[in-house]
mmCIF file of C-alpha atoms and ligand atoms in Angstrom:
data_model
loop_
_atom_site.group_PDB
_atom_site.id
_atom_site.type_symbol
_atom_site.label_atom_id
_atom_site.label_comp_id
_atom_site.label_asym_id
_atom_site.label_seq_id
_atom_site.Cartn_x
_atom_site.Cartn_y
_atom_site.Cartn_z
ATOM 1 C CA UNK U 1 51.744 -37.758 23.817
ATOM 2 C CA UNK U 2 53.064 -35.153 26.377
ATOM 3 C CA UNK U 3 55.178 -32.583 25.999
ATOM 4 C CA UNK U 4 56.542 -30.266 28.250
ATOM 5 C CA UNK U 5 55.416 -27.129 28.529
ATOM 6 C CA UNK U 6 52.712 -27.484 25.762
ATOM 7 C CA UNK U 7 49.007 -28.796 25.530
ATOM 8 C CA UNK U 8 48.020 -30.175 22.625
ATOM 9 C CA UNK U 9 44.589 -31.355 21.310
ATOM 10 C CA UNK U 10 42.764 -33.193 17.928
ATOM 11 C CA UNK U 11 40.143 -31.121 16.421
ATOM 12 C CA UNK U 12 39.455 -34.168 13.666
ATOM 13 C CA UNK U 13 42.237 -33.620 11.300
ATOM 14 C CA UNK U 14 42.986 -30.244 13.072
ATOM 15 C CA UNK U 15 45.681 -30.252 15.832
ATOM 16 C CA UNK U 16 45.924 -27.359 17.970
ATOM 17 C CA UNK U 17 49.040 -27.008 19.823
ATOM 18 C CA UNK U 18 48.629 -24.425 23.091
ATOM 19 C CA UNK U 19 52.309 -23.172 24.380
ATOM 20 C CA UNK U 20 51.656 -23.886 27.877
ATOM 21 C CA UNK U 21 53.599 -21.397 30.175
ATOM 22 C CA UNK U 22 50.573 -18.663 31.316
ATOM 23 C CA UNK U 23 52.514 -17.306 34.409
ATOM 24 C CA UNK U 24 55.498 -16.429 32.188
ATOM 25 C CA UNK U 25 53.304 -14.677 29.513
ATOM 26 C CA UNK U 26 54.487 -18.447 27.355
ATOM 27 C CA UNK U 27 58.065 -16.912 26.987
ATOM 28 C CA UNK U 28 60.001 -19.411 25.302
ATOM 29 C CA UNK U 29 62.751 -21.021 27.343
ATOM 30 C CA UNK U 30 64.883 -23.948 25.687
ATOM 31 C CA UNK U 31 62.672 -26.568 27.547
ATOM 32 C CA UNK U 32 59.890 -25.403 25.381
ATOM 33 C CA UNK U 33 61.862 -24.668 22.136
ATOM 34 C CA UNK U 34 62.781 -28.509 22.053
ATOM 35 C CA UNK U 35 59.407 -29.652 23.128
ATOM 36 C CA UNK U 36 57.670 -27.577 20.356
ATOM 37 C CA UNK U 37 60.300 -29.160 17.733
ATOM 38 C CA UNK U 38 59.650 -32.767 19.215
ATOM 39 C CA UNK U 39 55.331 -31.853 18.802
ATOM 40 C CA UNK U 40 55.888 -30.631 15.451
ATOM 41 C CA UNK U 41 58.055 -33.577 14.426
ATOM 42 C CA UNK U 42 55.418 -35.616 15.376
ATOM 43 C CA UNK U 43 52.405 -34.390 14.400
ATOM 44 C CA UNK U 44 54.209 -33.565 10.810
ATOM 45 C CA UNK U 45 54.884 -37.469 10.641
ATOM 46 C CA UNK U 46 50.973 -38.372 11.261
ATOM 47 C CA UNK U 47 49.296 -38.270 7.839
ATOM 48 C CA UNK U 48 45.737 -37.631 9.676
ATOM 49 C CA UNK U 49 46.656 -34.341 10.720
ATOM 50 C CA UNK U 50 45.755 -32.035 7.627
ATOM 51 C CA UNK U 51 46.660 -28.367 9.206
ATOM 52 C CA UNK U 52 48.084 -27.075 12.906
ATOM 53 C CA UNK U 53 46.904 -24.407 14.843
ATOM 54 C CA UNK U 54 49.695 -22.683 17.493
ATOM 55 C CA UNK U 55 48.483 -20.379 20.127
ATOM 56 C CA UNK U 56 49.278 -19.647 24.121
ATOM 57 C CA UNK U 57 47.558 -20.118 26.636
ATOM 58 C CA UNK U 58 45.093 -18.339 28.664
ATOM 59 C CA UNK U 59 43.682 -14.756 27.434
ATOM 60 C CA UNK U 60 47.037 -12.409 27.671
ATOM 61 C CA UNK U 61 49.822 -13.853 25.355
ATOM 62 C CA UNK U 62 50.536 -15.825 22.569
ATOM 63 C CA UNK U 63 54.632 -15.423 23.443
ATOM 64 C CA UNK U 64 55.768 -12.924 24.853
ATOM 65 C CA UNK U 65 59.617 -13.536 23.199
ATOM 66 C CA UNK U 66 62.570 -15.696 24.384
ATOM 67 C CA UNK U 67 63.227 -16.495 28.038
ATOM 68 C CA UNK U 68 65.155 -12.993 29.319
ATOM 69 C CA UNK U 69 65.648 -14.797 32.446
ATOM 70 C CA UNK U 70 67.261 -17.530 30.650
ATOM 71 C CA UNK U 71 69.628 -15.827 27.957
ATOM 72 C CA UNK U 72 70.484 -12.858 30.539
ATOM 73 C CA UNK U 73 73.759 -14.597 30.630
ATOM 74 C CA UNK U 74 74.802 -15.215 27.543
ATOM 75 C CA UNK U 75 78.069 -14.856 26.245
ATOM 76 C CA UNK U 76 78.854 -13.872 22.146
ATOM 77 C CA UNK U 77 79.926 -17.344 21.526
ATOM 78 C CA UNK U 78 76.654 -19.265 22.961
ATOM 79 C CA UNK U 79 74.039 -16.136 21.836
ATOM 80 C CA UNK U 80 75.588 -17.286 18.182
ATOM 81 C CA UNK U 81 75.677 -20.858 18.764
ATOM 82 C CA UNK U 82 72.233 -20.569 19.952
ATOM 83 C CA UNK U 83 70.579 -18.379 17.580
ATOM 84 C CA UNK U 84 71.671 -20.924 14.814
ATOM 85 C CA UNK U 85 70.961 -23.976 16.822
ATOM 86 C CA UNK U 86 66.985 -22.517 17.727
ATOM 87 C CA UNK U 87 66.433 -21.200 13.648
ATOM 88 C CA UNK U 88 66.999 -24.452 12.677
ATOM 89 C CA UNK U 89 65.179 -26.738 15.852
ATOM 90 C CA UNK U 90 62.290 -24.400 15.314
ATOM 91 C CA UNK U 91 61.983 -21.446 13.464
ATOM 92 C CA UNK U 92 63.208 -22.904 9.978
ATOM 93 C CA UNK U 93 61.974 -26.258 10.454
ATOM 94 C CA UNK U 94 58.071 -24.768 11.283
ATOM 95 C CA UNK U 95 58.471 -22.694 8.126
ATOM 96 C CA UNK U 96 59.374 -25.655 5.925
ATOM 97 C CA UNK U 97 57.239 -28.140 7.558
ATOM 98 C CA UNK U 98 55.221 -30.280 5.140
ATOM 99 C CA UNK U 99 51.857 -29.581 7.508
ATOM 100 C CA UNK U 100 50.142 -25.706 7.418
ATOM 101 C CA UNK U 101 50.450 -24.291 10.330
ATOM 102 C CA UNK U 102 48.462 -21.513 11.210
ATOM 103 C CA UNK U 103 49.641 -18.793 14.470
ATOM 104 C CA UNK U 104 46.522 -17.826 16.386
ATOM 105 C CA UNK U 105 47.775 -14.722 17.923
ATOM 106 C CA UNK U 106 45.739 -15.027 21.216
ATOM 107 C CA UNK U 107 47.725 -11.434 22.894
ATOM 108 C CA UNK U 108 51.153 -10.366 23.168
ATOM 109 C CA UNK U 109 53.703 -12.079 19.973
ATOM 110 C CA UNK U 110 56.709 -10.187 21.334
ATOM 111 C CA UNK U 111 60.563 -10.693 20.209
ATOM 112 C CA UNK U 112 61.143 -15.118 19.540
ATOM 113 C CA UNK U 113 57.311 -14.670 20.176
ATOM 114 C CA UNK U 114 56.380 -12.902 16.826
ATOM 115 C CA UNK U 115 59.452 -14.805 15.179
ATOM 116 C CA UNK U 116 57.903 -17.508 15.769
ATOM 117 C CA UNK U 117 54.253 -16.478 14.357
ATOM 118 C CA UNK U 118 56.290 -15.049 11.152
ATOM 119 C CA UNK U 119 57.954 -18.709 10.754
ATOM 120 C CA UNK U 120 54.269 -19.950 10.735
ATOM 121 C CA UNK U 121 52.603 -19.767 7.204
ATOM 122 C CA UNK U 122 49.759 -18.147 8.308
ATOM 123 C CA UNK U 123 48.537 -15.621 11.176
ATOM 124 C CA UNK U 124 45.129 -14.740 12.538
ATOM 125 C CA UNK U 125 45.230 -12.438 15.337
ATOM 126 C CA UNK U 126 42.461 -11.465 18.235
ATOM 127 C CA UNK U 127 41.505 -7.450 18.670
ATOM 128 C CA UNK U 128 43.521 -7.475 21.459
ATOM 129 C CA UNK U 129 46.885 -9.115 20.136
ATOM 130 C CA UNK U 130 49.894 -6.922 20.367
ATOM 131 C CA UNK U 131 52.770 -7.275 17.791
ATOM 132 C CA UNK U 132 56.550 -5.803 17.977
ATOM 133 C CA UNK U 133 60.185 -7.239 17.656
ATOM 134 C CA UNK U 134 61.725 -5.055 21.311
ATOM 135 C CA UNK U 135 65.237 -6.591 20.752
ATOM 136 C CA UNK U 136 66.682 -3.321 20.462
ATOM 137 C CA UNK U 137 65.648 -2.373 23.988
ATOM 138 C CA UNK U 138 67.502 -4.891 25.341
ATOM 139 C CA UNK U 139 70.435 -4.222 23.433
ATOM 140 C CA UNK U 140 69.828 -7.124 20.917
ATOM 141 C CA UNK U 141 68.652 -7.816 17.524
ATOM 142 C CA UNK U 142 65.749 -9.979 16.658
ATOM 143 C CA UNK U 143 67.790 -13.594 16.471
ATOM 144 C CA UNK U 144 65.244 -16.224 15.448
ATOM 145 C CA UNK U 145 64.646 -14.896 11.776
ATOM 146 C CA UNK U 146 62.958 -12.057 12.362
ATOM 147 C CA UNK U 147 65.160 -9.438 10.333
ATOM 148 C CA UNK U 148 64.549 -11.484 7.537
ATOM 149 C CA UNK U 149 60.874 -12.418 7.651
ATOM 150 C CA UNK U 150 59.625 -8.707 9.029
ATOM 151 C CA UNK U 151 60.206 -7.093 5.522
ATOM 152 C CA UNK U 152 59.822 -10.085 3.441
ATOM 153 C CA UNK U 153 55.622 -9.396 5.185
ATOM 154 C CA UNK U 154 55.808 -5.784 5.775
ATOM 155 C CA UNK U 155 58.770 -4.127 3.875
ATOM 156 C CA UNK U 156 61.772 -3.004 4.406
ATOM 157 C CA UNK U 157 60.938 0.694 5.922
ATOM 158 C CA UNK U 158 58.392 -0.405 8.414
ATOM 159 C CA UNK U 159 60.232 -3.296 8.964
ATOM 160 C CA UNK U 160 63.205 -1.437 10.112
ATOM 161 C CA UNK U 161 60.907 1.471 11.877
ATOM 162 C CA UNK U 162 59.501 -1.459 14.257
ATOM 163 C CA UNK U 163 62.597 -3.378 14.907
ATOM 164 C CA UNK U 164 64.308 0.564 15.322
ATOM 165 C CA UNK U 165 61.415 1.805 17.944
ATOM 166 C CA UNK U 166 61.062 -1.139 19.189
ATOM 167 C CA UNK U 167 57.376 -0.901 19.204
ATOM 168 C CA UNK U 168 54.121 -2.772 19.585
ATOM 169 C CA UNK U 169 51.189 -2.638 17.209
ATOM 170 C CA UNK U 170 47.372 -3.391 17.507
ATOM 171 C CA UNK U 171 45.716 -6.418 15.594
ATOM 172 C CA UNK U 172 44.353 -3.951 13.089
ATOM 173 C CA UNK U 173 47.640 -2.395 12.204
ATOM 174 C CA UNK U 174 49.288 -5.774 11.639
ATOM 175 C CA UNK U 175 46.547 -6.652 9.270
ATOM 176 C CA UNK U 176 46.702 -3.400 7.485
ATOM 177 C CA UNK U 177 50.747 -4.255 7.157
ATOM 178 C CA UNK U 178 49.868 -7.592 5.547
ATOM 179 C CA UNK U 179 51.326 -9.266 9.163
ATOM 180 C CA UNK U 180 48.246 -11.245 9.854
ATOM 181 C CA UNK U 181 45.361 -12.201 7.632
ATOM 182 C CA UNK U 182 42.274 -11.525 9.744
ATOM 183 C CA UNK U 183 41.571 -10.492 12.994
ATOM 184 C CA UNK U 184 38.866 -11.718 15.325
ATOM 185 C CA UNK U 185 37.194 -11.244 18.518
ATOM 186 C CA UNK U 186 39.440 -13.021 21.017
ATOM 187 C CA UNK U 187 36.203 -15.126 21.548
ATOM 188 C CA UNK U 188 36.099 -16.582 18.498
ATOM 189 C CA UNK U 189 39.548 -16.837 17.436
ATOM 190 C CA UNK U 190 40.222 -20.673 17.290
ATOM 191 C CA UNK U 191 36.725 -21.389 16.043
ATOM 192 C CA UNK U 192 37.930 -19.025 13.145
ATOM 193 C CA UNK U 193 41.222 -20.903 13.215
ATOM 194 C CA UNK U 194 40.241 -24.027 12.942
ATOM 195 C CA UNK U 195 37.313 -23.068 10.271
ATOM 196 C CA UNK U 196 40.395 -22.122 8.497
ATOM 197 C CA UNK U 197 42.119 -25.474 9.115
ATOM 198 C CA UNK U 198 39.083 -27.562 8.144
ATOM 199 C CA UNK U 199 39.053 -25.722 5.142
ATOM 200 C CA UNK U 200 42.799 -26.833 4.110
ATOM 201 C CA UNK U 201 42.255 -30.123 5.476
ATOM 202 C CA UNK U 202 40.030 -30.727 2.784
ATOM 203 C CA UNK U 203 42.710 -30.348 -0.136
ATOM 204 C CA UNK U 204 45.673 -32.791 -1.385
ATOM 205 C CA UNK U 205 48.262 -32.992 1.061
ATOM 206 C CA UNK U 206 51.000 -33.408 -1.037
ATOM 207 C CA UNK U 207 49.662 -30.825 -3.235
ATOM 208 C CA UNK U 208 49.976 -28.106 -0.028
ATOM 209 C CA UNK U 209 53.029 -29.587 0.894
ATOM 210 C CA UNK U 210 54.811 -29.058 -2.652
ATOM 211 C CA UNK U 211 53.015 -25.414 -2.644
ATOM 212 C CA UNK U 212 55.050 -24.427 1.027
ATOM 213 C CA UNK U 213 58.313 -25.747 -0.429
ATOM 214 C CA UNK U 214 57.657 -23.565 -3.364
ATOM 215 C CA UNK U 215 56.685 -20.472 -1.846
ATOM 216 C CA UNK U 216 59.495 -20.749 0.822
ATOM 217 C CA UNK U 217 62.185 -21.173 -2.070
ATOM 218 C CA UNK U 218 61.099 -17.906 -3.853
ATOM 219 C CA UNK U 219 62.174 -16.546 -0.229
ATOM 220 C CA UNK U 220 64.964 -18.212 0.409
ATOM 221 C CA UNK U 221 67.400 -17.682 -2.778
ATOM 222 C CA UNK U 222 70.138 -16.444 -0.968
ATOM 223 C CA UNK U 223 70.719 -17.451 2.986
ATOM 224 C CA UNK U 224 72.884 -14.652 3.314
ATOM 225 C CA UNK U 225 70.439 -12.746 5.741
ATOM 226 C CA UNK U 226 70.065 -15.557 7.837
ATOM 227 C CA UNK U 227 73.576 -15.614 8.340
ATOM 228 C CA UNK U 228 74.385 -12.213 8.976
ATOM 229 C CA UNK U 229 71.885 -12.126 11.670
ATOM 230 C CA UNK U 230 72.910 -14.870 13.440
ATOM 231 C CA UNK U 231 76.608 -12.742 13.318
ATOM 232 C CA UNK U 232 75.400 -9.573 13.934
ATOM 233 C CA UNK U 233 72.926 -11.211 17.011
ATOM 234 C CA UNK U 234 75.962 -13.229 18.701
ATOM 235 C CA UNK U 235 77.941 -9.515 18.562
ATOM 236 C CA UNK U 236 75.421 -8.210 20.565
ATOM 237 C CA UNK U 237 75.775 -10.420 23.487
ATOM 238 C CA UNK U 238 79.223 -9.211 24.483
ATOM 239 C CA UNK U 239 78.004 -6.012 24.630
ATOM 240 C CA UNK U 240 77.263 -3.433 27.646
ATOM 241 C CA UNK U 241 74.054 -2.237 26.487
ATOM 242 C CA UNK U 242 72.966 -6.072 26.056
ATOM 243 C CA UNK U 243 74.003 -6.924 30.170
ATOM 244 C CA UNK U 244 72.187 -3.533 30.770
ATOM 245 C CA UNK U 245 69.489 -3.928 28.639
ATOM 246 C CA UNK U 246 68.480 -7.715 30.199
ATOM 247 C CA UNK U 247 69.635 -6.638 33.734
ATOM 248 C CA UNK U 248 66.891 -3.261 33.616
ATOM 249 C CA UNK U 249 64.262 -5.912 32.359
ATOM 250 C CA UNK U 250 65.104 -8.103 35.696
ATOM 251 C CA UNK U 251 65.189 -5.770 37.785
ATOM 252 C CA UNK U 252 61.987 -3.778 36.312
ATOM 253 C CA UNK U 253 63.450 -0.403 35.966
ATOM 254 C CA UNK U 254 63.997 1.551 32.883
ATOM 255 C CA UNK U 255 67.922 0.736 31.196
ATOM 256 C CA UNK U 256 70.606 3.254 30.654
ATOM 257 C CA UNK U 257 72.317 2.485 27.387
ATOM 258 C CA UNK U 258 76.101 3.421 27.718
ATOM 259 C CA UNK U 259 76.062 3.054 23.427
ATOM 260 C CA UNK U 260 79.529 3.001 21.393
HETATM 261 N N1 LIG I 301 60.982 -13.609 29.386
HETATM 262 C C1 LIG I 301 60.872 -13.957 30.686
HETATM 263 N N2 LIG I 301 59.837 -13.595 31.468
HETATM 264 C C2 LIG I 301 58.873 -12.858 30.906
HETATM 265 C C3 LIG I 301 58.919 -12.446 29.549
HETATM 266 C C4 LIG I 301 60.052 -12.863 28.779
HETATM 267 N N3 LIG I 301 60.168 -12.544 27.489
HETATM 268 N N4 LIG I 301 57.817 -11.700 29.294
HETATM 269 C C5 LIG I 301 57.115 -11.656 30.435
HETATM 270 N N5 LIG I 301 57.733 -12.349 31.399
HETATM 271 C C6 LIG I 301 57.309 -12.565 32.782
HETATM 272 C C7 LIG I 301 57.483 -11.302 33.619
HETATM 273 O O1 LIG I 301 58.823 -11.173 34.072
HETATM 274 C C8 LIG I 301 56.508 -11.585 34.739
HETATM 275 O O2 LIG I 301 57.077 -12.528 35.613
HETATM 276 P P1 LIG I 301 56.943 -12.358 37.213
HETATM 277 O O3 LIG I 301 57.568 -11.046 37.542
HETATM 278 O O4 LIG I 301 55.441 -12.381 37.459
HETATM 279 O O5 LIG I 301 57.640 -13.559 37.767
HETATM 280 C C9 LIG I 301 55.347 -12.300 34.028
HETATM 281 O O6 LIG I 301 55.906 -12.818 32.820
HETATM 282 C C10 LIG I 301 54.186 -11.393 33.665
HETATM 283 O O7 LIG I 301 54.712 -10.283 32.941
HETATM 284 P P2 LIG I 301 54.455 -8.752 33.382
HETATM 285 O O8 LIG I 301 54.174 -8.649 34.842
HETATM 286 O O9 LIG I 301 55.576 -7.955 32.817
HETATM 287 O O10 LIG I 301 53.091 -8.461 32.578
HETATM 288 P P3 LIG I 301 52.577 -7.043 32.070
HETATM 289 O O11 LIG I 301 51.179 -7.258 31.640
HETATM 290 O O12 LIG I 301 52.851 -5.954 33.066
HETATM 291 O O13 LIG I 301 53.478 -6.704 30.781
HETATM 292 C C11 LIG I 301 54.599 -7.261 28.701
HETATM 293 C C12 LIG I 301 53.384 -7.504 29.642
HETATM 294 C C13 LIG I 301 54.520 -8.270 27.560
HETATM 295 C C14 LIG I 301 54.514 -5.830 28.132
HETATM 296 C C15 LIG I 301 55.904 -7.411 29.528
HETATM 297 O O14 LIG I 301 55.850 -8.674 30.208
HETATM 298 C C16 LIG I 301 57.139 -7.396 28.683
HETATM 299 O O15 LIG I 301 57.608 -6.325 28.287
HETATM 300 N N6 LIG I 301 57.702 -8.580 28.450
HETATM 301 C C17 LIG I 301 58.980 -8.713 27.772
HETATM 302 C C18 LIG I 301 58.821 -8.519 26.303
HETATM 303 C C19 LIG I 301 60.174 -8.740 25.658
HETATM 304 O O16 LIG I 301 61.038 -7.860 25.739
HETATM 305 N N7 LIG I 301 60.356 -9.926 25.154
HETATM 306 C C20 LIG I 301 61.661 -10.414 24.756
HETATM 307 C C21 LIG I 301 62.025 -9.889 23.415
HETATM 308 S S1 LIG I 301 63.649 -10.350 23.060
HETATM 309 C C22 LIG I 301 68.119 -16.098 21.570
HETATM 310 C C23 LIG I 301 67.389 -16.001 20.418
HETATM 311 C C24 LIG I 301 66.373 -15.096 20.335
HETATM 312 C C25 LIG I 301 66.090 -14.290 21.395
HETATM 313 C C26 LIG I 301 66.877 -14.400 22.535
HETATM 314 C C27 LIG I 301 67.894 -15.310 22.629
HETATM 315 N N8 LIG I 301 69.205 -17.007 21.640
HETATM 316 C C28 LIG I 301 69.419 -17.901 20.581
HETATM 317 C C29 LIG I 301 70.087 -17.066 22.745
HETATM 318 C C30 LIG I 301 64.981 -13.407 21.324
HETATM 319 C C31 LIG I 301 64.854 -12.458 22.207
HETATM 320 C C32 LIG I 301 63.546 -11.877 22.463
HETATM 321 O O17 LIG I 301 62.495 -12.451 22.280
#
């Protein structure tokens, strides 16, 4: 089947599923957020696919966030309505999908991009993977889950000193932070991915599917988080520092926060 905006592939009971936008660093636009839900629907539904790999394509990124060109113009109302409407197309349903799915970190996971690697169940990154939620410099807050799932892996106080700074960090960082399993050469990353796959491939289905449901419920007592964000994210969009924040990016200059 084709999909826009993605490549996908059969590695025996393997499926590897390449976010197909090189040019634009993969940068997830809503074309691609609604392709990756149809793939996923799909290859969820298809009882000979055991485990999923997700990675970008080409050498540089894995996703480098959300579409900036594409949410520039947001206004409070549709950033909310959004936010909600991609957590649940995407982010959510990835996280509760019956199927593994493992995020091969192939470069930049940046903003959406790194929300969406966190919604994954599992992450294996290459040496030169960089990692970082920069929201905050474009006056926004992480919007796809990523308040919530950045200290449920890391804690709370590096959690909040990333999202604050805004900040990248290496492969070997994340891994010491508990954000991604292993790291590899970028060589050998989706031969290590889909060792990893072939490995769960080999054990009950149902059995892996009942063990995501029950990890994710330990998680998800209380969607009170969730909420907020998705709040506190739509505020942000009928702010100045969000129109300056997106317009600097645009324009490739450096932004001027006017604040409070
Ligand atoms: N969006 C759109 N285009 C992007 C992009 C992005 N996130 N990231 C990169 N690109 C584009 C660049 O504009 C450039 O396009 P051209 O100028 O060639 O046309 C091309 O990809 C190559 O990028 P660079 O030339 O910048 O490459 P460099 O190697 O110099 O730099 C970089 C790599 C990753 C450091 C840099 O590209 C960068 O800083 N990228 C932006 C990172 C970022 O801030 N990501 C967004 C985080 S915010 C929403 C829900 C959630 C979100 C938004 C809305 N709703 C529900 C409405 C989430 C927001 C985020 O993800």
């Amino acid at each position: 089947m084709k999909y826009k905006n993605l490549k996908l592939e059969m590695h025996g009971p393997v499926a590897m599923v390449y976010v197909d936008r090189p040019k634009k660093l993969n940068a997830l636009n809503r074309v691609t957020i609604e392709a990756l839900h149809e793939a996923f629907a799909a290859l969820d539904a298809d009882p000979g696919v055991r485990a999923i790999i997700l990675r970008g394509s080409g050498p540089k990124a894995f996703v480098a966030g959300a579409d900036i060109a594409e949410f520039a113009g947001f206004s409070p109302g549709e950033g909310q309505q959004l936010a909600a409407r991609g957590q649940e197309l995407l982010f959510n349903f990835v996280e509760q999908l019956s199927t593994p799915v493992i995020a091969a970190i192939n470069g930049y996971a940046l903003g959406g991009g790194l929300e969406l690697a966190m919604a994954c169940h599992i992450r294996v990154a290459s040496h030169n993977a960089r990692l970082g939620l920069p929201e905050v410099s474009l006056g926004l807050i992480p919007g796809y889950g990523g308040t919530q799932r950045l200290p449920q892996l890391i804690g709370k106080g590096r959690a909040m000193e990333l999202i604050f700074t805004a900040g990248m960090i290496e492969a070997e960082k994340a891994q010491d932070y508990g954000l991604v399993n292993h790291v590899t050469a970028l060589e050998d990353l989706e031969e290590y991915c889909l060792k990893l796959g072939g490995r769960i491939a080999k054990n009950a289905p149902t059995a892996i599917s009942n063990a995501i449901k029950a990890v994710n419920a330990g998680f998800r007592s209380s969607d009170t988080g969730y909420q907020a964000e998705i709040e506190q994210f739509g505020h942000c969009f009928g702010t100045e520092d969000f129109r300056e924040g997106t317009q600097a990016f645009l324009e490739k200059r450096k932004p001027e926060f006017p604040g409070r």
